[in-house]
Amino acid sequence: MQTLKEKILQEGIVPGNNMLKVDNFLNHQLDVGFINEIGREFARRFQEQQISKILTIEASGIAVAAISAQYFKVPVVFAKKTESKNLDDDVYKSEVFSFTKDKTYSVMVSKKYLSSEDRILIIDDFLANGRAALGLKDIVEQAGAQLVGIGIVIEKGFQSGGKILREAGIQVESLAIIKRMSPGHIVFQD
Ligand code: 5GP
């Protein structure tokens, strides 16, 4: 998505340690009009898939998932993160190692909000090593639902998540894929 690549080049900051900060439009301040364009693009790429629900993970996936959901006309469910192991029986849960916080969380979704009838699209802001997406995939499988695709705003192609998920046969649509980056320098895949 060309407009996204341009926005990343103009507004993204690479502080080092493989992190890209896009707080100006996606992760702190939200450029709702622009995120709306992202939603329209996800809808175009997954239009054949008859999605019944979008699944994301709190907190940074929620804005893009919710705005995108208006095009799909389906509900959004966001997995809750918790450090507590003491979860009740009415949830699906999985473990996710957080790239940004360098620690492992439990993530959970109430059994009320996913069913074996569901065709799920996972949406998230970033794809790095794929841990968040794999945790959500695990939750979809526990529910007996079908994972029909993963929509990612920014994939860091030099980390392993995209390869793992595509090799698992999943349709992964990343709107911008970064080939390499360093402070002041970002190069995209074509
Ligand atoms: P993964 O689970 O694929 O290793 O990492 C993806 C998750 O970590 C995303 O949900 C995102 O919130 C966060 N993340 C990973 N890399 C970055 C990054 O470079 N910048 C930002 N803002 N978040 C990231």
XYZ file of C-alpha atoms and ligand atoms in Angstrom:
214
model
C 0.000 0.000 0.000
C 1.931 2.976 -1.338
C 0.343 5.646 0.886
C 1.243 3.588 3.956
C 4.865 3.239 2.869
C 5.066 7.007 2.334
C 3.537 7.676 5.742
C 6.015 5.319 7.423
C 8.898 7.079 5.678
C 7.583 10.510 6.707
C 6.428 9.775 10.246
C 8.055 6.522 11.399
C 10.970 6.550 13.809
C 13.516 3.756 14.154
C 15.113 4.143 17.572
C 17.202 1.001 17.125
C 16.816 -2.562 18.460
C 14.524 -3.625 15.570
C 11.627 -1.411 16.705
C 9.669 0.936 14.464
C 7.642 3.615 16.202
C 4.557 4.901 14.412
C 3.005 6.648 17.400
C 2.023 9.571 15.206
C -0.723 7.689 13.350
C -1.162 4.140 14.681
C 0.162 3.409 18.164
C -0.540 6.480 20.262
C -2.210 9.224 18.243
C -4.653 7.678 15.755
C -5.076 9.062 12.249
C -8.611 7.771 11.868
C -9.018 8.845 8.249
C -5.840 7.045 7.297
C -6.679 3.931 9.328
C -9.986 3.969 7.460
C -8.019 3.612 4.207
C -6.160 0.677 5.767
C -9.519 -0.913 6.617
C -10.733 -0.442 3.055
C -7.581 -2.175 1.769
C -8.020 -5.151 4.129
C -11.636 -5.438 2.972
C -10.473 -5.499 -0.660
C -7.853 -8.175 -0.001
C -10.162 -10.445 1.981
C -13.413 -9.739 0.130
C -13.857 -13.375 -1.025
C -13.504 -14.852 2.431
C -16.960 -14.481 4.059
C -15.505 -13.435 7.370
C -17.832 -13.625 10.356
C -15.588 -12.077 13.012
C -12.350 -10.147 13.369
C -9.982 -11.132 16.160
C -7.207 -8.921 17.485
C -5.182 -8.440 20.647
C -5.244 -5.528 23.059
C -4.253 -2.788 23.016
C -2.641 -1.686 19.784
C -4.624 -3.954 17.440
C -8.002 -2.654 18.554
C -8.143 0.629 16.641
C -7.214 -0.836 13.275
C -9.438 -3.894 13.789
C -12.449 -1.820 14.837
C -12.160 0.664 11.989
C -11.602 -2.173 9.485
C -14.620 -4.078 10.829
C -16.965 -1.414 9.495
C -16.142 -2.607 5.969
C -16.688 -6.258 6.836
C -19.810 -5.471 8.907
C -18.779 -8.030 11.536
C -17.977 -7.769 15.263
C -14.448 -7.399 16.609
C -13.242 -9.536 19.497
C -10.010 -8.547 21.185
C -7.994 -11.001 23.219
C -7.266 -9.694 26.692
C -3.764 -9.852 28.050
C -3.271 -10.857 31.611
C -0.308 -11.772 33.733
C -2.524 -13.873 35.992
C -2.495 -17.646 35.536
C -5.710 -17.816 37.519
C -8.233 -17.681 34.673
C -11.663 -19.221 34.861
C -12.907 -22.087 32.701
C -14.998 -19.993 30.368
C -12.102 -18.694 28.323
C -9.821 -19.905 25.594
C -6.288 -18.960 26.508
C -2.825 -19.086 25.082
C 0.658 -17.847 25.942
C 2.304 -15.045 23.987
C 5.852 -13.781 24.279
C 5.757 -10.006 23.812
C 8.393 -8.615 21.478
C 7.994 -5.077 22.806
C 7.885 -5.903 26.526
C 10.251 -8.885 26.473
C 8.011 -11.084 28.626
C 5.319 -13.733 28.327
C 1.622 -13.011 28.780
C -1.460 -15.132 28.891
C -4.051 -13.980 26.387
C -7.670 -14.965 26.699
C -10.989 -14.762 24.893
C -14.310 -15.615 26.477
C -15.872 -18.752 25.001
C -19.034 -16.678 24.494
C -17.471 -14.747 21.631
C -15.994 -17.453 19.396
C -17.778 -20.481 18.020
C -17.024 -23.376 15.698
C -19.192 -21.643 13.064
C -16.908 -18.633 12.886
C -14.660 -17.699 9.976
C -12.010 -15.539 11.602
C -9.784 -12.805 10.225
C -6.949 -11.840 12.578
C -5.892 -8.200 12.309
C -2.906 -6.642 14.068
C -0.742 -3.557 13.763
C 2.678 -5.260 13.507
C 4.071 -8.666 12.627
C 7.537 -9.387 14.013
C 8.276 -12.933 15.186
C 4.646 -13.993 14.928
C 4.073 -14.785 18.573
C 0.925 -12.665 18.920
C -0.565 -14.091 15.710
C 0.315 -17.670 16.711
C -1.325 -17.151 20.106
C -4.490 -15.909 18.407
C -4.344 -18.796 15.910
C -4.171 -21.193 18.863
C -7.276 -19.579 20.380
C -9.160 -19.844 17.045
C -8.255 -23.550 16.883
C -9.362 -24.149 20.480
C -12.753 -22.697 19.510
C -12.950 -25.040 16.507
C -13.355 -21.962 14.313
C -11.681 -21.456 10.940
C -8.792 -19.027 10.534
C -9.234 -17.578 7.045
C -6.480 -14.993 7.039
C -4.261 -12.542 8.840
C -4.191 -8.831 8.017
C -1.140 -6.916 9.212
C -0.484 -3.211 8.826
C 3.336 -3.370 9.051
C 5.358 -6.566 8.742
C 9.041 -6.544 9.596
C 10.122 -8.996 6.926
C 13.544 -9.506 8.466
C 11.924 -11.212 11.464
C 10.485 -14.704 11.282
C 6.715 -14.315 11.766
C 5.652 -13.903 8.143
C 7.599 -16.957 7.015
C 6.223 -19.151 9.811
C 2.608 -18.155 9.167
C 2.793 -18.378 5.355
C 4.486 -21.774 5.565
C 1.547 -22.864 7.721
C -0.636 -22.146 4.679
C -2.275 -19.008 6.043
C -3.166 -16.069 3.773
C -1.102 -13.292 5.361
C -1.711 -9.845 3.873
C 0.740 -7.213 5.094
C 0.128 -3.716 3.766
C 3.792 -2.716 4.103
C 6.717 -5.102 4.487
C 10.002 -3.714 5.744
C 13.045 -5.433 4.289
C 15.565 -3.699 6.521
C 15.776 -0.641 8.720
C 18.176 1.330 10.864
C 17.878 4.735 12.503
C 16.920 7.222 9.753
C 16.706 4.520 7.056
C 13.817 2.214 6.076
C 13.739 -0.052 3.013
C 10.542 -1.841 1.919
C 10.038 -5.054 0.009
C 8.463 -4.407 -3.405
P 5.242 -10.610 17.253
O 4.272 -11.228 18.202
O 4.901 -10.849 15.816
O 6.671 -10.931 17.597
O 5.139 -9.032 17.486
C 3.963 -8.367 17.116
C 3.394 -7.593 18.254
O 4.409 -6.849 18.938
C 2.402 -6.590 17.720
O 1.153 -6.853 18.327
C 2.915 -5.233 18.110
O 2.059 -4.648 19.054
C 4.277 -5.466 18.750
N 5.396 -5.049 17.880
C 6.347 -5.847 17.341
N 7.266 -5.140 16.688
C 6.903 -3.852 16.792
C 7.477 -2.621 16.305
O 8.518 -2.572 15.630
N 6.802 -1.494 16.611
C 5.658 -1.487 17.334
N 5.071 -0.310 17.575
N 5.089 -2.620 17.827
C 5.714 -3.796 17.550
